[in-house]
Amino acid sequence: MTLGTCKLCLQRRALCDSHALPSSLFNYILRRNSGKAIVITDDAATPARLSSDTWDAALLCSECETRLNRQYDAYGIAVFRGHRGSVRVHPEGVDLLNVDRRRLRMFFLSVLWRVSVSSHPSYSNIDLPYRWEEDLRQALASDRPVPQSRYTVAIYKMRDSTPVGGFSNEDLRSFLAAPFARDYGEFLSVCFPFLSFFVETFFPRVSPAYAKRRGVLHGRGPVIPVPYVEVLEIPEIMNVLVSALRKHLKTEGVHGAA
Ligand SMILES: [Zn+2]
């Protein structure tokens, strides 16, 4: 166990191996794939590999770790594994019913904050400006929701409509990729796949017109409409898939020559 300053309560304490994307997400994927996740990266130096790494780093004291796990991770995972609320499927997407959208939004913001403060290499390309990081830290440390007027969270349901040989919903549930950022000029976003959903968190926030779009977690209504997004139309994911395929073919080539 490492001694250090807890990123959440700022006390000097023994630190746990903390997760940004919840450990239960990794457990779920690893269980379904004999203890190894297929991790794909667009980093040319890193081969696509089977890994049991769960992207943890010494970040939080055990008290803060337990609190975030109970308050946010357990809820977020329960919703997306179908243990909380229910899902209605229709041609344009899915509706999440009887889900606490405020808690869901805070769950994703807590993941994002942990991604930003984590020193794990899978999260090294995401580092929020100190002001936003500190704003989120204070909210999470005092267990108060961040107002909807600050930061926007949107979720989409991934699917692959390729007629033959596409990814099934089950494949997409095991899809794991390092979070990546987008620059829209006036605002930024950080995106990551999550149990066949695609999450995009915007900083500082999007314009009011955009904020009413389907998939954005706003308001208080009982139904959260989640539109479909074609996984192969997400350019960053396409890039990783193509680069993983190239690496795979290269490895095959090496084996063939040997
Ligand atoms: Zn702490």
PDB file of C-alpha atoms and ligand atoms in Angstrom:
ATOM      1  CA  MET A   1       0.000   0.000   0.000  1.00  0.00           C
ATOM      2  CA  THR A   2       1.309   3.452  -0.942  1.00  0.00           C
ATOM      3  CA  LEU A   3       1.276   6.418   1.408  1.00  0.00           C
ATOM      4  CA  GLY A   4       0.309   9.664  -0.283  1.00  0.00           C
ATOM      5  CA  THR A   5      -2.205  12.508  -0.557  1.00  0.00           C
ATOM      6  CA  CYS A   6      -5.737  11.325  -1.336  1.00  0.00           C
ATOM      7  CA  LYS A   7      -6.914  13.176  -4.474  1.00  0.00           C
ATOM      8  CA  LEU A   8     -10.433  13.573  -3.062  1.00  0.00           C
ATOM      9  CA  CYS A   9     -10.135  14.495   0.650  1.00  0.00           C
ATOM     10  CA  LEU A  10      -6.540  15.808   0.286  1.00  0.00           C
ATOM     11  CA  GLN A  11      -5.485  14.041   3.512  1.00  0.00           C
ATOM     12  CA  ARG A  12      -2.187  12.188   3.688  1.00  0.00           C
ATOM     13  CA  ARG A  13      -3.203   8.553   4.009  1.00  0.00           C
ATOM     14  CA  ALA A  14      -2.590   5.024   2.781  1.00  0.00           C
ATOM     15  CA  LEU A  15      -3.891   4.941  -0.805  1.00  0.00           C
ATOM     16  CA  CYS A  16      -5.880   2.181  -2.521  1.00  0.00           C
ATOM     17  CA  ASP A  17      -5.560   0.940  -6.055  1.00  0.00           C
ATOM     18  CA  SER A  18      -8.368   3.155  -7.354  1.00  0.00           C
ATOM     19  CA  HIS A  19     -10.257   2.791 -10.623  1.00  0.00           C
ATOM     20  CA  ALA A  20     -11.591   5.534 -12.894  1.00  0.00           C
ATOM     21  CA  LEU A  21     -13.776   3.285 -15.026  1.00  0.00           C
ATOM     22  CA  PRO A  22     -15.200   1.084 -12.218  1.00  0.00           C
ATOM     23  CA  SER A  23     -13.439  -2.147 -11.289  1.00  0.00           C
ATOM     24  CA  SER A  24     -16.805  -3.920 -11.632  1.00  0.00           C
ATOM     25  CA  LEU A  25     -16.841  -2.953 -15.337  1.00  0.00           C
ATOM     26  CA  PHE A  26     -13.476  -4.689 -15.772  1.00  0.00           C
ATOM     27  CA  ASN A  27     -14.629  -7.656 -13.668  1.00  0.00           C
ATOM     28  CA  TYR A  28     -17.685  -8.035 -15.893  1.00  0.00           C
ATOM     29  CA  ILE A  29     -15.632  -7.935 -19.104  1.00  0.00           C
ATOM     30  CA  LEU A  30     -12.838 -10.151 -17.738  1.00  0.00           C
ATOM     31  CA  ARG A  31     -15.314 -12.748 -16.480  1.00  0.00           C
ATOM     32  CA  ARG A  32     -16.869 -13.038 -19.911  1.00  0.00           C
ATOM     33  CA  ASN A  33     -13.485 -13.338 -21.630  1.00  0.00           C
ATOM     34  CA  SER A  34     -11.610 -15.866 -19.465  1.00  0.00           C
ATOM     35  CA  GLY A  35      -9.844 -13.222 -17.407  1.00  0.00           C
ATOM     36  CA  LYS A  36      -8.423 -11.238 -20.319  1.00  0.00           C
ATOM     37  CA  ALA A  37      -9.833  -8.140 -21.965  1.00  0.00           C
ATOM     38  CA  ILE A  38      -9.013  -7.266 -25.550  1.00  0.00           C
ATOM     39  CA  VAL A  39      -7.567  -3.808 -25.171  1.00  0.00           C
ATOM     40  CA  ILE A  40      -7.094  -1.807 -28.308  1.00  0.00           C
ATOM     41  CA  THR A  41      -5.122   1.384 -28.511  1.00  0.00           C
ATOM     42  CA  ASP A  42      -4.254   3.713 -31.377  1.00  0.00           C
ATOM     43  CA  ASP A  43      -0.737   4.057 -30.054  1.00  0.00           C
ATOM     44  CA  ALA A  44       1.516   2.509 -32.709  1.00  0.00           C
ATOM     45  CA  ALA A  45       4.055   1.424 -30.079  1.00  0.00           C
ATOM     46  CA  THR A  46       1.560  -0.674 -28.119  1.00  0.00           C
ATOM     47  CA  PRO A  47       0.383  -3.898 -29.711  1.00  0.00           C
ATOM     48  CA  ALA A  48      -3.273  -4.867 -29.382  1.00  0.00           C
ATOM     49  CA  ARG A  49      -3.060  -7.308 -26.519  1.00  0.00           C
ATOM     50  CA  LEU A  50      -4.930  -9.490 -24.133  1.00  0.00           C
ATOM     51  CA  SER A  51      -4.661  -7.923 -20.726  1.00  0.00           C
ATOM     52  CA  SER A  52      -5.922  -8.381 -17.206  1.00  0.00           C
ATOM     53  CA  ASP A  53      -4.841  -4.834 -16.261  1.00  0.00           C
ATOM     54  CA  THR A  54      -7.816  -2.957 -14.793  1.00  0.00           C
ATOM     55  CA  TRP A  55      -6.285   0.514 -15.211  1.00  0.00           C
ATOM     56  CA  ASP A  56      -5.942   1.198 -11.482  1.00  0.00           C
ATOM     57  CA  ALA A  57      -3.590   3.659  -9.786  1.00  0.00           C
ATOM     58  CA  ALA A  58      -2.928   4.826  -6.203  1.00  0.00           C
ATOM     59  CA  LEU A  59      -5.347   7.773  -5.983  1.00  0.00           C
ATOM     60  CA  LEU A  60      -7.753   7.634  -3.059  1.00  0.00           C
ATOM     61  CA  CYS A  61      -7.801   6.669   0.616  1.00  0.00           C
ATOM     62  CA  SER A  62      -9.991   3.683   1.395  1.00  0.00           C
ATOM     63  CA  GLU A  63     -12.728   5.890   2.879  1.00  0.00           C
ATOM     64  CA  CYS A  64     -13.053   8.011  -0.294  1.00  0.00           C
ATOM     65  CA  GLU A  65     -12.714   4.955  -2.545  1.00  0.00           C
ATOM     66  CA  THR A  66     -15.548   3.177  -0.715  1.00  0.00           C
ATOM     67  CA  ARG A  67     -17.712   6.284  -0.800  1.00  0.00           C
ATOM     68  CA  LEU A  68     -17.401   6.802  -4.563  1.00  0.00           C
ATOM     69  CA  ASN A  69     -17.943   3.090  -5.183  1.00  0.00           C
ATOM     70  CA  ARG A  70     -21.125   3.016  -3.108  1.00  0.00           C
ATOM     71  CA  GLN A  71     -22.551   6.366  -4.103  1.00  0.00           C
ATOM     72  CA  TYR A  72     -21.870   6.296  -7.838  1.00  0.00           C
ATOM     73  CA  ASP A  73     -20.243   3.164  -9.297  1.00  0.00           C
ATOM     74  CA  ALA A  74     -22.694   0.656  -7.835  1.00  0.00           C
ATOM     75  CA  TYR A  75     -25.594   2.707  -9.227  1.00  0.00           C
ATOM     76  CA  GLY A  76     -24.095   3.318 -12.691  1.00  0.00           C
ATOM     77  CA  ILE A  77     -23.185  -0.324 -13.174  1.00  0.00           C
ATOM     78  CA  ALA A  78     -26.612  -1.487 -11.928  1.00  0.00           C
ATOM     79  CA  VAL A  79     -28.392   0.734 -14.470  1.00  0.00           C
ATOM     80  CA  PHE A  80     -26.310  -0.439 -17.439  1.00  0.00           C
ATOM     81  CA  ARG A  81     -26.398  -4.080 -16.443  1.00  0.00           C
ATOM     82  CA  GLY A  82     -30.185  -3.899 -16.217  1.00  0.00           C
ATOM     83  CA  HIS A  83     -30.498  -4.266 -12.439  1.00  0.00           C
ATOM     84  CA  ARG A  84     -31.986  -0.801 -11.923  1.00  0.00           C
ATOM     85  CA  GLY A  85     -34.855   0.744 -13.878  1.00  0.00           C
ATOM     86  CA  SER A  86     -35.808  -0.772 -17.220  1.00  0.00           C
ATOM     87  CA  VAL A  87     -35.051  -0.330 -20.903  1.00  0.00           C
ATOM     88  CA  ARG A  88     -37.521   0.209 -23.749  1.00  0.00           C
ATOM     89  CA  VAL A  89     -36.116  -0.480 -27.223  1.00  0.00           C
ATOM     90  CA  HIS A  90     -37.515   1.306 -30.290  1.00  0.00           C
ATOM     91  CA  PRO A  91     -36.299   2.070 -33.838  1.00  0.00           C
ATOM     92  CA  GLU A  92     -34.542   5.353 -32.919  1.00  0.00           C
ATOM     93  CA  GLY A  93     -32.799   4.128 -29.787  1.00  0.00           C
ATOM     94  CA  VAL A  94     -33.598   3.024 -26.269  1.00  0.00           C
ATOM     95  CA  ASP A  95     -35.428   4.720 -23.414  1.00  0.00           C
ATOM     96  CA  LEU A  96     -34.138   4.289 -19.873  1.00  0.00           C
ATOM     97  CA  LEU A  97     -37.097   4.219 -17.499  1.00  0.00           C
ATOM     98  CA  ASN A  98     -37.198   4.853 -13.756  1.00  0.00           C
ATOM     99  CA  VAL A  99     -33.574   5.884 -13.573  1.00  0.00           C
ATOM    100  CA  ASP A 100     -32.288   8.707 -11.368  1.00  0.00           C
ATOM    101  CA  ARG A 101     -30.707  10.860 -14.055  1.00  0.00           C
ATOM    102  CA  ARG A 102     -29.065  13.198 -11.550  1.00  0.00           C
ATOM    103  CA  ARG A 103     -27.261  10.269  -9.945  1.00  0.00           C
ATOM    104  CA  LEU A 104     -26.376   8.828 -13.343  1.00  0.00           C
ATOM    105  CA  ARG A 105     -24.966  12.176 -14.449  1.00  0.00           C
ATOM    106  CA  MET A 106     -22.890  12.437 -11.262  1.00  0.00           C
ATOM    107  CA  PHE A 107     -21.661   8.875 -11.801  1.00  0.00           C
ATOM    108  CA  PHE A 108     -20.247   9.785 -15.219  1.00  0.00           C
ATOM    109  CA  LEU A 109     -18.792  13.053 -13.910  1.00  0.00           C
ATOM    110  CA  SER A 110     -17.132  11.107 -11.066  1.00  0.00           C
ATOM    111  CA  VAL A 111     -15.615   8.713 -13.641  1.00  0.00           C
ATOM    112  CA  LEU A 112     -14.384  11.669 -15.641  1.00  0.00           C
ATOM    113  CA  TRP A 113     -12.821  13.313 -12.587  1.00  0.00           C
ATOM    114  CA  ARG A 114     -11.016  10.062 -11.736  1.00  0.00           C
ATOM    115  CA  VAL A 115      -9.829   9.709 -15.345  1.00  0.00           C
ATOM    116  CA  SER A 116      -8.407  13.229 -15.131  1.00  0.00           C
ATOM    117  CA  VAL A 117      -6.564  12.743 -11.805  1.00  0.00           C
ATOM    118  CA  SER A 118      -5.401   9.173 -12.547  1.00  0.00           C
ATOM    119  CA  SER A 119      -1.762   8.515 -13.377  1.00  0.00           C
ATOM    120  CA  HIS A 120      -2.545   5.265 -15.232  1.00  0.00           C
ATOM    121  CA  PRO A 121      -1.156   5.341 -18.814  1.00  0.00           C
ATOM    122  CA  SER A 122      -4.610   4.524 -20.283  1.00  0.00           C
ATOM    123  CA  TYR A 123      -5.847   7.852 -18.909  1.00  0.00           C
ATOM    124  CA  SER A 124      -2.724   9.905 -19.607  1.00  0.00           C
ATOM    125  CA  ASN A 125      -4.197  11.782 -22.586  1.00  0.00           C
ATOM    126  CA  ILE A 126      -7.009  13.259 -20.443  1.00  0.00           C
ATOM    127  CA  ASP A 127      -6.067  16.037 -18.062  1.00  0.00           C
ATOM    128  CA  LEU A 128      -8.812  18.583 -17.326  1.00  0.00           C
ATOM    129  CA  PRO A 129      -7.877  22.172 -16.464  1.00  0.00           C
ATOM    130  CA  TYR A 130      -7.360  22.584 -12.723  1.00  0.00           C
ATOM    131  CA  ARG A 131     -10.447  24.819 -12.294  1.00  0.00           C
ATOM    132  CA  TRP A 132     -12.851  22.115 -13.580  1.00  0.00           C
ATOM    133  CA  GLU A 133     -11.026  19.337 -11.807  1.00  0.00           C
ATOM    134  CA  GLU A 134     -11.239  21.211  -8.508  1.00  0.00           C
ATOM    135  CA  ASP A 135     -14.895  22.108  -9.061  1.00  0.00           C
ATOM    136  CA  LEU A 136     -15.710  18.420  -9.529  1.00  0.00           C
ATOM    137  CA  ARG A 137     -13.520  17.383  -6.574  1.00  0.00           C
ATOM    138  CA  GLN A 138     -15.382  19.726  -4.227  1.00  0.00           C
ATOM    139  CA  ALA A 139     -18.758  18.452  -5.433  1.00  0.00           C
ATOM    140  CA  LEU A 140     -17.742  14.797  -5.054  1.00  0.00           C
ATOM    141  CA  ALA A 141     -16.052  15.378  -1.681  1.00  0.00           C
ATOM    142  CA  SER A 142     -19.186  17.008  -0.266  1.00  0.00           C
ATOM    143  CA  ASP A 143     -21.565  14.705  -2.114  1.00  0.00           C
ATOM    144  CA  ARG A 144     -23.475  17.532  -3.778  1.00  0.00           C
ATOM    145  CA  PRO A 145     -24.638  17.397  -7.391  1.00  0.00           C
ATOM    146  CA  VAL A 146     -22.977  19.727  -9.882  1.00  0.00           C
ATOM    147  CA  PRO A 147     -25.646  22.088 -11.317  1.00  0.00           C
ATOM    148  CA  GLN A 148     -26.901  21.155 -14.783  1.00  0.00           C
ATOM    149  CA  SER A 149     -25.852  24.601 -15.984  1.00  0.00           C
ATOM    150  CA  ARG A 150     -22.238  23.424 -15.628  1.00  0.00           C
ATOM    151  CA  TYR A 151     -20.966  20.481 -17.694  1.00  0.00           C
ATOM    152  CA  THR A 152     -23.198  18.477 -20.014  1.00  0.00           C
ATOM    153  CA  VAL A 153     -23.362  14.683 -20.104  1.00  0.00           C
ATOM    154  CA  ALA A 154     -24.811  12.841 -23.106  1.00  0.00           C
ATOM    155  CA  ILE A 155     -25.227   9.101 -23.660  1.00  0.00           C
ATOM    156  CA  TYR A 156     -25.840   7.148 -26.842  1.00  0.00           C
ATOM    157  CA  LYS A 157     -26.521   3.479 -27.446  1.00  0.00           C
ATOM    158  CA  MET A 158     -23.888   1.941 -29.727  1.00  0.00           C
ATOM    159  CA  ARG A 159     -24.928  -0.437 -32.464  1.00  0.00           C
ATOM    160  CA  ASP A 160     -23.440  -1.866 -35.632  1.00  0.00           C
ATOM    161  CA  SER A 161     -25.861  -2.160 -38.549  1.00  0.00           C
ATOM    162  CA  THR A 162     -23.296  -3.843 -40.831  1.00  0.00           C
ATOM    163  CA  PRO A 163     -25.465  -6.504 -42.529  1.00  0.00           C
ATOM    164  CA  VAL A 164     -22.969  -9.375 -42.212  1.00  0.00           C
ATOM    165  CA  GLY A 165     -20.208  -9.929 -39.661  1.00  0.00           C
ATOM    166  CA  GLY A 166     -20.816  -6.754 -37.635  1.00  0.00           C
ATOM    167  CA  PHE A 167     -20.404  -6.359 -33.899  1.00  0.00           C
ATOM    168  CA  SER A 168     -23.223  -7.855 -31.848  1.00  0.00           C
ATOM    169  CA  ASN A 169     -24.624  -6.072 -28.817  1.00  0.00           C
ATOM    170  CA  GLU A 170     -22.700  -8.580 -26.698  1.00  0.00           C
ATOM    171  CA  ASP A 171     -19.451  -7.681 -28.497  1.00  0.00           C
ATOM    172  CA  LEU A 172     -20.113  -4.006 -27.894  1.00  0.00           C
ATOM    173  CA  ARG A 173     -20.687  -4.634 -24.179  1.00  0.00           C
ATOM    174  CA  SER A 174     -17.105  -5.942 -23.942  1.00  0.00           C
ATOM    175  CA  PHE A 175     -15.647  -3.051 -25.894  1.00  0.00           C
ATOM    176  CA  LEU A 176     -12.965  -1.255 -23.915  1.00  0.00           C
ATOM    177  CA  ALA A 177     -11.029   1.775 -25.133  1.00  0.00           C
ATOM    178  CA  ALA A 178      -9.103   4.552 -23.415  1.00  0.00           C
ATOM    179  CA  PRO A 179     -11.144   7.786 -23.072  1.00  0.00           C
ATOM    180  CA  PHE A 180     -10.415  10.384 -25.753  1.00  0.00           C
ATOM    181  CA  ALA A 181     -11.036  14.124 -26.096  1.00  0.00           C
ATOM    182  CA  ARG A 182     -12.730  16.206 -28.807  1.00  0.00           C
ATOM    183  CA  ASP A 183     -12.200  19.893 -29.392  1.00  0.00           C
ATOM    184  CA  TYR A 184     -15.311  21.794 -30.546  1.00  0.00           C
ATOM    185  CA  GLY A 185     -13.701  25.242 -30.282  1.00  0.00           C
ATOM    186  CA  GLU A 186     -16.009  26.794 -27.682  1.00  0.00           C
ATOM    187  CA  PHE A 187     -16.025  23.641 -25.576  1.00  0.00           C
ATOM    188  CA  LEU A 188     -14.297  20.309 -25.181  1.00  0.00           C
ATOM    189  CA  SER A 189     -15.609  16.841 -24.622  1.00  0.00           C
ATOM    190  CA  VAL A 190     -14.262  13.593 -23.244  1.00  0.00           C
ATOM    191  CA  CYS A 191     -15.747  10.358 -24.612  1.00  0.00           C
ATOM    192  CA  PHE A 192     -15.613   6.707 -23.657  1.00  0.00           C
ATOM    193  CA  PRO A 193     -17.523   3.514 -24.428  1.00  0.00           C
ATOM    194  CA  PHE A 194     -19.344   1.954 -21.481  1.00  0.00           C
ATOM    195  CA  LEU A 195     -21.155  -1.413 -21.637  1.00  0.00           C
ATOM    196  CA  SER A 196     -22.383  -0.840 -25.225  1.00  0.00           C
ATOM    197  CA  PHE A 197     -23.230   2.818 -24.536  1.00  0.00           C
ATOM    198  CA  PHE A 198     -21.149   5.763 -25.701  1.00  0.00           C
ATOM    199  CA  VAL A 199     -20.695   8.546 -23.167  1.00  0.00           C
ATOM    200  CA  GLU A 200     -19.698  12.111 -24.037  1.00  0.00           C
ATOM    201  CA  THR A 201     -19.101  14.679 -21.293  1.00  0.00           C
ATOM    202  CA  PHE A 202     -18.808  18.320 -22.385  1.00  0.00           C
ATOM    203  CA  PHE A 203     -16.740  21.046 -20.718  1.00  0.00           C
ATOM    204  CA  PRO A 204     -17.575  23.607 -19.654  1.00  0.00           C
ATOM    205  CA  ARG A 205     -20.980  22.966 -21.272  1.00  0.00           C
ATOM    206  CA  VAL A 206     -22.713  23.030 -24.623  1.00  0.00           C
ATOM    207  CA  SER A 207     -24.992  25.800 -25.925  1.00  0.00           C
ATOM    208  CA  PRO A 208     -28.632  25.778 -24.668  1.00  0.00           C
ATOM    209  CA  ALA A 209     -29.901  24.629 -28.103  1.00  0.00           C
ATOM    210  CA  TYR A 210     -27.630  21.582 -28.061  1.00  0.00           C
ATOM    211  CA  ALA A 211     -28.451  20.826 -24.430  1.00  0.00           C
ATOM    212  CA  LYS A 212     -32.012  19.829 -25.370  1.00  0.00           C
ATOM    213  CA  ARG A 213     -30.878  17.168 -27.834  1.00  0.00           C
ATOM    214  CA  ARG A 214     -31.781  13.547 -27.270  1.00  0.00           C
ATOM    215  CA  GLY A 215     -29.229  11.692 -25.206  1.00  0.00           C
ATOM    216  CA  VAL A 216     -28.333  14.681 -23.019  1.00  0.00           C
ATOM    217  CA  LEU A 217     -29.000  14.029 -19.335  1.00  0.00           C
ATOM    218  CA  HIS A 218     -31.012  17.099 -18.355  1.00  0.00           C
ATOM    219  CA  GLY A 219     -34.318  17.844 -16.659  1.00  0.00           C
ATOM    220  CA  ARG A 220     -36.152  15.551 -14.291  1.00  0.00           C
ATOM    221  CA  GLY A 221     -38.596  13.522 -16.420  1.00  0.00           C
ATOM    222  CA  PRO A 222     -39.029   9.772 -15.796  1.00  0.00           C
ATOM    223  CA  VAL A 223     -37.797   8.763 -19.293  1.00  0.00           C
ATOM    224  CA  ILE A 224     -34.224   9.212 -20.577  1.00  0.00           C
ATOM    225  CA  PRO A 225     -34.249   8.957 -24.387  1.00  0.00           C
ATOM    226  CA  VAL A 226     -30.937   7.507 -25.623  1.00  0.00           C
ATOM    227  CA  PRO A 227     -30.454   7.697 -29.409  1.00  0.00           C
ATOM    228  CA  TYR A 228     -28.482   5.111 -31.365  1.00  0.00           C
ATOM    229  CA  VAL A 229     -25.016   5.850 -32.655  1.00  0.00           C
ATOM    230  CA  GLU A 230     -23.394   3.588 -35.249  1.00  0.00           C
ATOM    231  CA  VAL A 231     -20.131   2.437 -33.674  1.00  0.00           C
ATOM    232  CA  LEU A 232     -18.343   2.531 -37.047  1.00  0.00           C
ATOM    233  CA  GLU A 233     -19.407   6.156 -37.509  1.00  0.00           C
ATOM    234  CA  ILE A 234     -17.513   7.237 -34.384  1.00  0.00           C
ATOM    235  CA  PRO A 235     -14.285   8.382 -36.108  1.00  0.00           C
ATOM    236  CA  GLU A 236     -12.016   7.874 -33.088  1.00  0.00           C
ATOM    237  CA  ILE A 237     -13.246   4.307 -32.588  1.00  0.00           C
ATOM    238  CA  MET A 238     -12.871   3.575 -36.317  1.00  0.00           C
ATOM    239  CA  ASN A 239      -9.262   4.814 -36.103  1.00  0.00           C
ATOM    240  CA  VAL A 240      -8.498   2.487 -33.200  1.00  0.00           C
ATOM    241  CA  LEU A 241     -10.122  -0.460 -34.918  1.00  0.00           C
ATOM    242  CA  VAL A 242      -8.232   0.144 -38.160  1.00  0.00           C
ATOM    243  CA  SER A 243      -4.937   0.607 -36.324  1.00  0.00           C
ATOM    244  CA  ALA A 244      -5.578  -2.533 -34.225  1.00  0.00           C
ATOM    245  CA  LEU A 245      -6.316  -4.471 -37.416  1.00  0.00           C
ATOM    246  CA  ARG A 246      -3.077  -3.217 -39.015  1.00  0.00           C
ATOM    247  CA  LYS A 247      -1.107  -4.266 -35.932  1.00  0.00           C
ATOM    248  CA  HIS A 248      -2.826  -7.635 -35.985  1.00  0.00           C
ATOM    249  CA  LEU A 249      -2.001  -8.163 -39.680  1.00  0.00           C
ATOM    250  CA  LYS A 250       1.595  -7.097 -39.075  1.00  0.00           C
ATOM    251  CA  THR A 251       1.913  -9.631 -36.228  1.00  0.00           C
ATOM    252  CA  GLU A 252       0.418 -12.327 -38.456  1.00  0.00           C
ATOM    253  CA  GLY A 253       2.941 -11.379 -41.140  1.00  0.00           C
ATOM    254  CA  VAL A 254       5.852 -11.771 -38.725  1.00  0.00           C
ATOM    255  CA  HIS A 255       4.553 -15.168 -37.659  1.00  0.00           C
ATOM    256  CA  GLY A 256       4.099 -16.193 -41.274  1.00  0.00           C
ATOM    257  CA  ALA A 257       7.721 -15.342 -42.132  1.00  0.00           C
ATOM    258  CA  ALA A 258       9.125 -17.199 -39.134  1.00  0.00           C
TER     259      ALA A 258
HETATM  260 ZN    ZN B   1      -9.650  10.435   0.925  1.00  0.00          ZN
END
